[in-house]
Amino acid sequence: MEKKEKSPAQTLKEQLFRKNEHFDLRFDADETAKADTFCEGYKAFLNAAKTERECAAWIVRRAEKAGFSAFDPEKTYAPGDKVYCANRGKAVILCVFGRQSVKNGVRIVASHIDSPRLDLKPTPLYESEEIAYFKTHYYGGIRKYQWVTIPLSLHGVFVKKNGETVTVRLGEEPGEPQFVVTDLLPHLAAEQSKRTLSEGIKGEELNILIGSRPFKSDEDSELVKLNILKLLSEKYGVTEDDFISAELELVPAFEARDIGFDRSLIGAYGHDDRVCAYPALEALLATELPEQTALTVLTDKEEIGSDGNTGLNSAYLRDFITDLALQAGVPVHRVLGRSTCLSADVNACFDPTFPQVHDKLNAAFLNHGAVITKYTGARGKSGSSDAHAEFLGWVRAALDSENVCWQIGELGKVDEGGGGTVAMYIANMNVDVVDLGVPVLSMHAPFELVAKNDVYSTFRACKAYFSFEK
Ligand code: MN
Ligand code: MN
C-alpha cells in the first residue's frame, strides 16, 4: 500500500505539540523486557525490606557488595571512590566521588524508605474477654478502614536495658503466624455504616488480635495476656517492660505480585517510596565516575513530615556534605549553593474510576514514565518548594539526552487536597530541587500499584541525572 503523505497540520503538530506517549508505544519490545527484568530486582527488595530499618540494612549490604565502604571523615577520597554513611540504622547516604571537586557542588537523589503503617503503642498489650490485643498508633497518612481484615506481619526491634537489640520479623515466611484487625459483620454494622468513610474505623479501633489461649493455671486473671508474654519471653527473651524501648510496626503481610493478565503492574505494600528508593540506589550503583560527586539519600520520617533526626528536616545530610566541603577546603554553603537534587518521590496516578480529582491536562498517567512534579503543597502551593524554571530546563535536557520516558504531573486538581515531599527541606539548604518519581495508584493503601515501565523509567531518569555532563 502506498504511504499516505502527512497533512500540513500533522507535520506542524509533530513539530509543535508535546509528545506524551505510552512507554510501550514509544520503545521497542527490548526496552519493555529491560523494564520487566529491572522490576524482578525491585520485587525482591520489596519482599526483603518492608520497614525503614530493614531497608537501611538491605541497602548497606547491597552497597558493600558493590564496593562501597563506610565513610571516614578523616580520610581523603579520590574521584570514583564509593562510600556510605548510615544514620541510626534508619537512613543511609551513599556517595560516589566525581571528577570535579565538590567545590562545584554535588548532585543528590533523595527518596524515603519509611511507609505508612501501624506502630505499637509503648504499652500495647492487653486482654479483653479472653482475647489478647496490641494497641496501635498509626504512622503516616492512612485511610484507616483499609487496614482491617487484612493479614499483617510484625517487624521491628526490642532494645533491652542492657543495650541488647532483639530483631523481630514475624508473619512473612510461609507457615509463620500473622496478625489482623477485626471489623464488624455487615449484619450488625447498621450504626457503623452511618459513619463517614474517614471515621468508618477509628484510630482506637485499630487493635491487633494476637492470641486467645490462656496460660493453664488455677483461677487467675489475664491468663491469655500472660500466655502471650510467656511466648514472647521464650522467643525473644523480653518482658512487658521491654515494649517501652521497642519500635514494632505492623505492615501488610502480602508479598509483591505482578498484576494484570499482561503482568504490566506490580501490586505491593509500601511502593511509596521504595519504588523511588530502589531506582535511586541502583542508579548510583551504576554510576562509575560522574562529573560531579553523586549522592543518593535514602531517608526516614518523610511520611510524618520529615521531622526527627533520621528525617531530612534534620541536619544529617547537611553534616555529611559539610564533611565533604571540609575535605575540599571550602565552606559548606559554597557547595550547597552549587548543588542540585532530584527529590525522588511518588505522585498520584490518574485513576479512570475516580477522574474527578485530577486535571487531566496536568495529571500523571500509568506507563507514561517518571513523573516530574514542579510543586506540591496545598491550596495556593502552600508548603511547597516550587522548582525554578531554570533548573527544570536543565533537568529536561538531562532526561532527553538519554531518551528517558518522562511526563509532568500535579498532585490532583487545585484545592482538591495536597501533600508534600522532602523537596522543601532540600530547597531550604539553598539547593535547587525538583520532585521526580513513579505514579502510584491507590497510594498509601495497604496494597499499592505501579507500572513496571514507570519504575524502570525512574531508574533511567536518576541515572541520566547523575551522568549528564553539562
Ligand atoms: Mn512519598
Ligand atoms: Mn507518602
Coordinates of C-alpha atoms and ligand atoms in Angstrom, one line a residue:
M1 CA 0.0 0.0 0.0
E2 CA 1.2 3.5 -0.8
K3 CA 2.3 5.5 2.2
K4 CA -0.1 8.4 2.8
E5 CA 1.5 11.8 2.8
K6 CA 1.3 13.7 6.1
S7 CA -1.1 16.7 6.0
P8 CA 0.4 20.1 6.8
A9 CA -1.4 20.1 10.2
Q10 CA 0.1 16.7 11.0
T11 CA 3.6 17.9 10.1
L12 CA 3.2 21.1 12.2
K13 CA 1.7 19.1 15.1
E14 CA 4.8 16.9 15.2
Q15 CA 7.0 19.9 15.4
L16 CA 5.0 21.9 18.0
F17 CA 2.9 19.6 20.2
R18 CA 4.4 17.9 23.2
K19 CA 4.6 14.2 22.9
N20 CA 3.2 12.2 25.8
E21 CA 3.3 8.5 24.8
H22 CA 2.8 5.1 26.4
F23 CA 6.2 3.7 27.1
D24 CA 5.4 0.5 25.1
L25 CA 4.4 2.6 22.0
R26 CA 7.5 4.7 22.2
F27 CA 10.1 2.0 22.6
D28 CA 10.6 -1.5 21.2
A29 CA 10.0 -4.8 23.0
D30 CA 13.6 -4.9 24.2
E31 CA 13.0 -1.9 26.3
T32 CA 9.9 -3.4 27.8
A33 CA 11.9 -6.5 28.6
K34 CA 14.5 -4.4 30.3
A35 CA 11.8 -2.8 32.5
D36 CA 10.5 -6.3 33.4
T37 CA 13.9 -7.5 34.3
F38 CA 14.7 -4.4 36.4
C39 CA 11.5 -4.9 38.3
E40 CA 12.3 -8.5 39.3
G41 CA 15.1 -7.0 41.4
Y42 CA 12.7 -4.4 42.7
K43 CA 10.2 -7.1 43.8
A44 CA 12.9 -9.0 45.7
F45 CA 13.8 -5.7 47.5
L46 CA 10.1 -5.1 48.4
N47 CA 9.8 -8.6 49.9
A48 CA 13.1 -8.5 51.8
A49 CA 12.8 -5.0 53.2
K50 CA 9.4 -3.7 54.4
T51 CA 10.4 -1.1 57.0
E52 CA 12.9 1.7 57.2
R53 CA 15.2 -0.4 59.4
E54 CA 15.0 -3.4 57.1
C55 CA 15.6 -1.1 54.0
A56 CA 18.6 0.6 55.6
A57 CA 20.2 -2.7 56.4
W58 CA 19.5 -4.1 53.0
I59 CA 20.8 -1.0 51.3
V60 CA 24.1 -1.1 53.2
R61 CA 24.6 -4.8 52.4
R62 CA 23.8 -4.1 48.7
A63 CA 26.2 -1.1 48.7
E64 CA 29.0 -3.0 50.4
K65 CA 28.7 -5.8 47.8
A66 CA 29.0 -3.1 45.1
G67 CA 32.3 -1.8 46.6
F68 CA 31.1 0.9 48.9
S69 CA 32.8 1.3 52.3
A70 CA 31.8 3.2 55.4
F71 CA 32.6 6.9 55.2
D72 CA 35.5 8.1 57.3
P73 CA 35.6 11.9 57.6
E74 CA 39.3 11.8 58.4
K75 CA 40.1 10.1 55.1
T76 CA 40.8 11.8 51.7
Y77 CA 38.8 10.5 48.8
A78 CA 39.6 10.3 45.1
P79 CA 37.3 10.5 42.1
G80 CA 35.5 7.2 41.7
D81 CA 35.6 6.3 45.4
K82 CA 32.4 5.0 46.8
V83 CA 31.2 5.5 50.4
Y84 CA 28.1 5.2 52.5
C85 CA 27.1 6.8 55.8
A86 CA 24.3 5.2 57.8
N87 CA 22.2 7.2 60.2
R88 CA 20.9 5.2 63.3
G89 CA 20.0 2.2 61.2
K90 CA 17.1 4.1 59.6
A91 CA 18.6 6.2 56.8
V92 CA 21.6 5.9 54.5
I93 CA 23.6 8.4 52.4
L94 CA 25.6 6.9 49.5
C95 CA 28.2 8.8 47.6
V96 CA 30.3 8.3 44.5
F97 CA 33.1 10.9 44.3
G98 CA 33.1 12.8 41.0
R99 CA 35.9 14.0 38.7
Q100 CA 35.3 17.6 39.8
S101 CA 35.9 18.9 43.3
V102 CA 32.8 19.1 45.5
K103 CA 33.5 22.9 45.4
N104 CA 31.5 22.8 42.2
G105 CA 28.5 21.2 44.0
V106 CA 27.1 17.8 44.3
R107 CA 24.1 16.0 42.7
I108 CA 21.7 14.4 45.1
V109 CA 18.8 12.0 44.6
A110 CA 16.7 11.8 47.8
S111 CA 13.9 9.4 48.5
H112 CA 12.4 7.9 51.6
I113 CA 12.2 4.4 52.9
D114 CA 9.5 4.8 55.6
S115 CA 5.9 3.9 54.6
P116 CA 2.5 4.3 56.3
R117 CA 1.9 1.5 58.8
L118 CA 0.5 0.7 62.3
D119 CA 3.0 1.2 65.1
L120 CA 2.6 -0.4 68.5
K121 CA 1.9 2.0 71.4
P122 CA 4.5 2.0 74.3
T123 CA 2.1 -0.1 76.4
P124 CA 0.4 -2.1 73.8
L125 CA -0.6 -5.4 75.3
Y126 CA -4.0 -6.1 76.8
E127 CA -6.6 -8.7 77.2
S128 CA -10.3 -8.3 76.7
E129 CA -12.9 -11.1 77.0
E130 CA -10.1 -13.7 76.8
I131 CA -8.6 -12.3 73.6
A132 CA -5.2 -10.6 73.6
Y133 CA -4.5 -7.5 71.6
F134 CA -1.9 -4.9 70.8
K135 CA -3.0 -1.2 70.8
T136 CA -1.6 0.7 67.9
H137 CA -0.9 4.3 66.8
Y138 CA -0.9 4.7 63.1
Y139 CA 2.1 6.2 61.3
G140 CA 1.6 8.4 58.2
G141 CA -1.5 9.2 56.2
I142 CA -3.6 6.0 56.2
R143 CA -7.2 5.5 55.3
K144 CA -8.0 3.6 58.4
Y145 CA -10.9 1.5 57.0
Q146 CA -8.4 -0.1 54.5
W147 CA -6.3 -1.7 57.3
V148 CA -8.9 -4.0 58.9
T149 CA -9.3 -7.7 57.9
I150 CA -6.0 -8.0 56.1
P151 CA -3.1 -10.1 57.1
L152 CA -0.4 -8.1 58.9
S153 CA 3.2 -9.0 59.9
L154 CA 5.2 -7.7 62.8
H155 CA 8.6 -6.0 62.2
G156 CA 11.0 -4.1 64.4
V157 CA 13.2 -4.2 67.5
F158 CA 13.1 -4.5 71.2
V159 CA 16.0 -2.8 72.9
K160 CA 16.7 -4.1 76.4
K161 CA 18.1 -2.2 79.3
N162 CA 21.5 -3.9 78.8
G163 CA 21.6 -2.4 75.3
E164 CA 20.9 -5.7 73.6
T165 CA 18.7 -5.3 70.4
V166 CA 16.3 -8.1 69.6
T167 CA 15.1 -8.0 66.0
V168 CA 11.5 -9.1 65.2
R169 CA 10.2 -10.1 61.8
L170 CA 7.2 -12.4 62.1
G171 CA 4.5 -13.2 59.6
E172 CA 6.5 -13.0 56.3
E173 CA 7.8 -16.6 55.9
P174 CA 5.4 -19.4 54.9
G175 CA 3.9 -21.0 57.9
E176 CA 4.5 -18.1 60.3
P177 CA 1.5 -16.7 62.2
Q178 CA 0.1 -13.3 61.1
F179 CA -2.0 -10.7 62.8
V180 CA -5.2 -8.8 62.0
V181 CA -7.6 -6.0 62.9
T182 CA -11.2 -7.2 63.1
D183 CA -14.2 -5.4 61.7
L184 CA -18.0 -5.7 62.2
L185 CA -20.1 -8.1 60.2
P186 CA -22.5 -6.4 57.8
H187 CA -25.4 -7.9 59.7
L188 CA -24.6 -5.7 62.7
A189 CA -23.0 -2.7 61.1
A190 CA -26.1 -0.6 60.6
E191 CA -24.8 2.1 63.0
Q192 CA -21.2 1.9 61.9
S193 CA -22.2 2.2 58.3
K194 CA -23.7 5.7 59.1
R195 CA -20.2 6.9 60.0
T196 CA -18.3 8.9 57.4
L197 CA -15.6 7.0 55.4
S198 CA -12.8 8.7 57.4
E199 CA -14.4 7.7 60.7
G200 CA -15.5 4.2 59.5
I201 CA -12.8 2.7 61.5
K202 CA -11.4 5.0 64.3
G203 CA -7.8 5.2 65.4
E204 CA -8.5 3.5 68.7
E205 CA -10.3 0.7 66.9
L206 CA -7.1 -0.4 65.1
N207 CA -6.4 -3.1 67.7
I208 CA -4.4 -6.1 66.6
L209 CA -5.6 -9.5 67.5
I210 CA -2.7 -11.5 68.8
G211 CA -4.0 -14.6 70.6
S212 CA -6.8 -16.3 72.5
R213 CA -5.4 -19.2 74.5
P214 CA -4.9 -18.9 78.3
F215 CA -2.0 -19.9 80.4
K216 CA -3.2 -23.0 82.1
S217 CA -3.4 -22.5 85.8
D218 CA -5.7 -22.2 88.8
E219 CA -8.2 -19.4 88.8
D220 CA -6.4 -16.0 87.9
S221 CA -7.0 -13.0 85.7
E222 CA -5.4 -12.0 82.3
L223 CA -4.3 -15.6 81.6
V224 CA -4.4 -15.0 77.8
K225 CA -2.2 -12.0 78.1
L226 CA 0.1 -14.0 80.4
N227 CA 0.3 -16.8 77.9
I228 CA 1.3 -14.3 75.1
L229 CA 4.0 -12.8 77.4
K230 CA 5.3 -16.3 78.1
L231 CA 5.6 -17.0 74.4
L232 CA 7.3 -13.6 73.8
S233 CA 9.7 -14.3 76.7
E234 CA 10.6 -17.7 75.2
K235 CA 11.0 -16.5 71.6
Y236 CA 12.6 -13.0 72.2
G237 CA 13.7 -13.0 75.9
V238 CA 11.5 -10.0 76.6
T239 CA 9.1 -8.9 79.3
E240 CA 6.2 -6.4 79.2
D241 CA 8.6 -3.7 80.3
D242 CA 10.7 -4.1 77.1
F243 CA 7.8 -2.8 74.9
I244 CA 8.7 0.6 76.3
S245 CA 12.0 0.7 74.5
A246 CA 10.8 -1.1 71.4
E247 CA 9.8 0.0 67.9
L248 CA 7.4 -2.5 66.5
E249 CA 5.5 -1.9 63.3
L250 CA 2.6 -3.8 61.7
V251 CA 2.7 -3.9 57.9
P252 CA 0.6 -5.8 55.3
A253 CA 1.9 -9.3 55.0
F254 CA 1.3 -9.5 51.3
E255 CA 4.2 -10.1 49.0
A256 CA 4.8 -8.1 45.9
R257 CA 2.9 -9.6 42.9
D258 CA 2.5 -9.0 39.2
I259 CA -0.9 -7.6 38.5
G260 CA -2.9 -7.9 35.3
F261 CA -3.0 -10.6 32.6
D262 CA -0.1 -8.8 30.9
R263 CA 1.8 -8.5 34.1
S264 CA 2.4 -4.9 33.4
L265 CA 1.9 -3.8 37.0
I266 CA 3.3 -4.6 40.5
G267 CA 1.0 -4.7 43.5
A268 CA 2.7 -4.3 46.9
Y269 CA 2.8 -2.7 50.2
G270 CA 4.9 0.4 50.5
H271 CA 5.7 1.4 46.9
D272 CA 5.7 4.9 48.4
D273 CA 8.6 5.4 48.4
R274 CA 10.6 2.2 48.0
V275 CA 9.6 2.5 44.3
C276 CA 11.9 5.5 44.0
A277 CA 14.4 4.4 46.7
Y278 CA 15.3 1.3 44.7
P279 CA 15.8 3.1 41.3
A280 CA 17.7 5.9 43.2
L281 CA 20.0 3.3 44.7
E282 CA 20.5 1.3 41.6
A283 CA 21.2 4.4 39.5
L284 CA 24.0 5.4 41.9
L285 CA 25.5 1.9 41.9
A286 CA 25.5 2.1 38.1
T287 CA 27.4 5.4 38.2
E288 CA 31.1 4.8 38.0
L289 CA 32.9 8.1 37.6
P290 CA 30.5 11.0 37.5
E291 CA 31.4 14.6 36.6
Q292 CA 30.0 16.0 39.8
T293 CA 30.0 14.0 43.1
A294 CA 26.8 11.9 43.2
L295 CA 24.8 11.2 46.3
T296 CA 21.7 9.1 46.9
V297 CA 20.0 9.7 50.2
L298 CA 17.5 7.2 51.5
T299 CA 15.8 8.8 54.4
D300 CA 13.3 8.1 57.1
K301 CA 10.3 10.0 58.6
E302 CA 9.0 11.6 55.3
E303 CA 5.6 10.1 56.0
I304 CA 5.3 12.1 59.2
G305 CA 6.7 15.4 57.9
S306 CA 10.5 14.7 57.8
D307 CA 11.0 15.8 61.4
G308 CA 13.2 13.8 63.7
N309 CA 17.0 13.2 63.3
T310 CA 16.6 10.5 60.7
G311 CA 14.4 12.7 58.6
L312 CA 15.5 15.3 56.1
N313 CA 14.3 18.2 58.1
S314 CA 17.3 17.4 60.4
A315 CA 21.0 18.3 59.9
Y316 CA 22.3 14.9 58.9
L317 CA 22.5 15.4 55.2
R318 CA 24.0 18.9 55.6
D319 CA 26.5 17.5 58.1
F320 CA 27.7 14.9 55.6
I321 CA 28.1 17.5 52.9
T322 CA 29.9 19.6 55.4
D323 CA 32.5 16.8 55.8
L324 CA 32.9 16.7 52.0
A325 CA 33.3 20.5 52.0
L326 CA 35.9 20.5 54.7
Q327 CA 37.9 18.0 52.7
A328 CA 37.7 20.2 49.7
G329 CA 38.7 23.2 51.7
V330 CA 35.6 25.3 51.2
P331 CA 32.7 26.3 53.5
V332 CA 29.7 24.1 53.1
H333 CA 27.4 26.9 51.9
R334 CA 29.5 27.2 48.8
V335 CA 29.0 23.6 48.0
L336 CA 25.2 23.7 48.7
G337 CA 24.7 26.8 46.6
R338 CA 26.0 24.9 43.6
S339 CA 24.3 21.6 44.3
T340 CA 21.1 20.2 42.8
C341 CA 18.7 17.4 43.8
L342 CA 16.0 15.2 42.4
S343 CA 13.6 14.6 45.3
A344 CA 12.6 11.1 44.1
D345 CA 9.1 10.6 45.5
V346 CA 5.8 9.2 44.1
N347 CA 2.9 11.2 42.7
A348 CA -0.8 10.3 42.3
C349 CA -1.6 8.4 39.1
F350 CA -4.7 9.2 37.1
D351 CA -7.3 6.7 38.1
P352 CA -10.1 6.4 35.5
T353 CA -12.5 5.2 38.2
F354 CA -12.0 8.5 40.1
P355 CA -11.3 11.0 37.3
Q356 CA -13.0 13.9 39.2
V357 CA -9.9 14.6 41.5
H358 CA -7.5 15.2 38.6
D359 CA -6.9 17.8 36.0
K360 CA -6.3 15.5 33.0
L361 CA -4.0 18.1 31.4
N362 CA -1.7 18.0 34.4
A363 CA -2.1 14.5 35.7
A364 CA 0.4 11.7 35.6
F365 CA -0.6 8.6 33.7
L366 CA 0.3 4.9 34.1
N367 CA 3.1 3.8 31.7
H368 CA 4.0 7.3 30.6
G369 CA 7.2 7.2 32.6
A370 CA 8.8 9.0 35.5
V371 CA 6.7 12.0 36.6
I372 CA 8.2 15.4 37.3
T373 CA 6.3 17.4 39.8
K374 CA 7.2 21.0 39.7
Y375 CA 5.5 21.8 43.0
T376 CA 3.4 20.0 45.6
G377 CA 1.7 21.7 48.6
A378 CA -1.9 22.5 49.2
R379 CA -4.3 25.4 48.2
G380 CA -2.1 28.2 46.8
K381 CA 1.1 26.0 46.7
S382 CA 1.4 26.3 50.5
G383 CA 4.1 24.2 52.0
S384 CA 5.8 23.6 48.7
S385 CA 9.2 24.1 47.0
D386 CA 8.2 25.3 43.6
A387 CA 11.1 24.3 41.3
H388 CA 12.8 27.1 39.3
A389 CA 12.2 27.1 35.5
E390 CA 16.0 27.3 35.0
F391 CA 16.5 24.1 36.9
L392 CA 13.6 22.3 35.2
G393 CA 15.1 23.3 31.8
W394 CA 18.4 21.7 32.8
V395 CA 16.6 18.5 34.1
R396 CA 14.6 18.2 30.8
A397 CA 17.9 18.4 28.9
A398 CA 19.4 15.7 31.1
L399 CA 16.5 13.3 30.7
D400 CA 16.1 13.9 27.0
S401 CA 19.8 13.4 26.4
E402 CA 19.3 9.7 27.5
N403 CA 15.9 9.4 25.8
V404 CA 14.2 8.8 29.2
C405 CA 10.4 8.4 29.2
W406 CA 9.0 11.1 31.5
Q407 CA 5.9 13.2 32.0
I408 CA 4.9 16.2 34.0
G409 CA 2.1 15.9 36.7
E410 CA 0.4 17.7 39.5
L411 CA -1.0 16.1 42.7
G412 CA -4.7 16.4 41.8
K413 CA -6.9 19.4 40.9
V414 CA -6.4 22.8 42.5
D415 CA -8.0 22.8 46.0
E416 CA -8.7 19.1 45.8
G417 CA -6.2 18.3 48.6
G418 CA -2.5 18.3 48.7
G419 CA 0.7 16.8 50.0
G420 CA 4.4 17.3 50.4
T421 CA 7.8 15.6 49.9
V422 CA 11.3 16.2 51.2
A423 CA 11.9 18.8 48.4
M424 CA 11.2 21.8 50.6
Y425 CA 13.8 20.7 53.2
I426 CA 16.4 20.2 50.5
A427 CA 15.5 23.6 49.0
N428 CA 15.8 25.2 52.4
M429 CA 19.5 24.3 52.3
N430 CA 19.8 26.5 49.2
V431 CA 19.9 23.6 46.8
D432 CA 18.0 23.5 43.5
V433 CA 15.5 20.7 43.7
V434 CA 12.5 19.2 41.8
D435 CA 10.3 16.1 42.5
L436 CA 10.6 13.2 40.2
G437 CA 9.2 9.7 40.7
V438 CA 6.7 7.0 39.9
P439 CA 3.0 7.5 39.5
V440 CA 1.1 5.3 42.0
L441 CA -2.5 4.0 42.0
S442 CA -4.1 3.6 45.5
M443 CA -1.3 5.5 47.1
H444 CA -0.9 4.9 50.9
A445 CA -3.3 1.8 50.7
P446 CA -2.0 -1.5 52.1
F447 CA -1.6 -2.7 48.5
E448 CA -0.4 0.0 46.1
L449 CA 0.0 -0.3 42.3
V450 CA 2.7 0.9 39.9
A451 CA 3.6 0.2 36.3
K452 CA 6.9 -1.6 35.7
N453 CA 7.7 0.7 32.8
D454 CA 7.5 3.7 35.2
V455 CA 9.8 2.1 37.8
Y456 CA 12.4 1.5 35.1
S457 CA 12.0 4.9 33.7
T458 CA 12.6 6.4 37.1
F459 CA 15.8 4.4 37.3
R460 CA 16.9 5.7 33.9
A461 CA 16.0 9.3 34.9
C462 CA 18.1 9.1 38.1
K463 CA 21.0 7.6 36.0
A464 CA 20.7 10.3 33.4
Y465 CA 20.7 13.0 36.1
F466 CA 23.9 11.7 37.6
S467 CA 25.7 11.3 34.3
F468 CA 24.6 14.4 32.4
E469 CA 27.7 16.3 31.5
K470 CA 26.6 19.9 31.5
Ligands
MN1 MN 6.4 9.5 49.5
MN2 MN 3.6 9.1 51.1

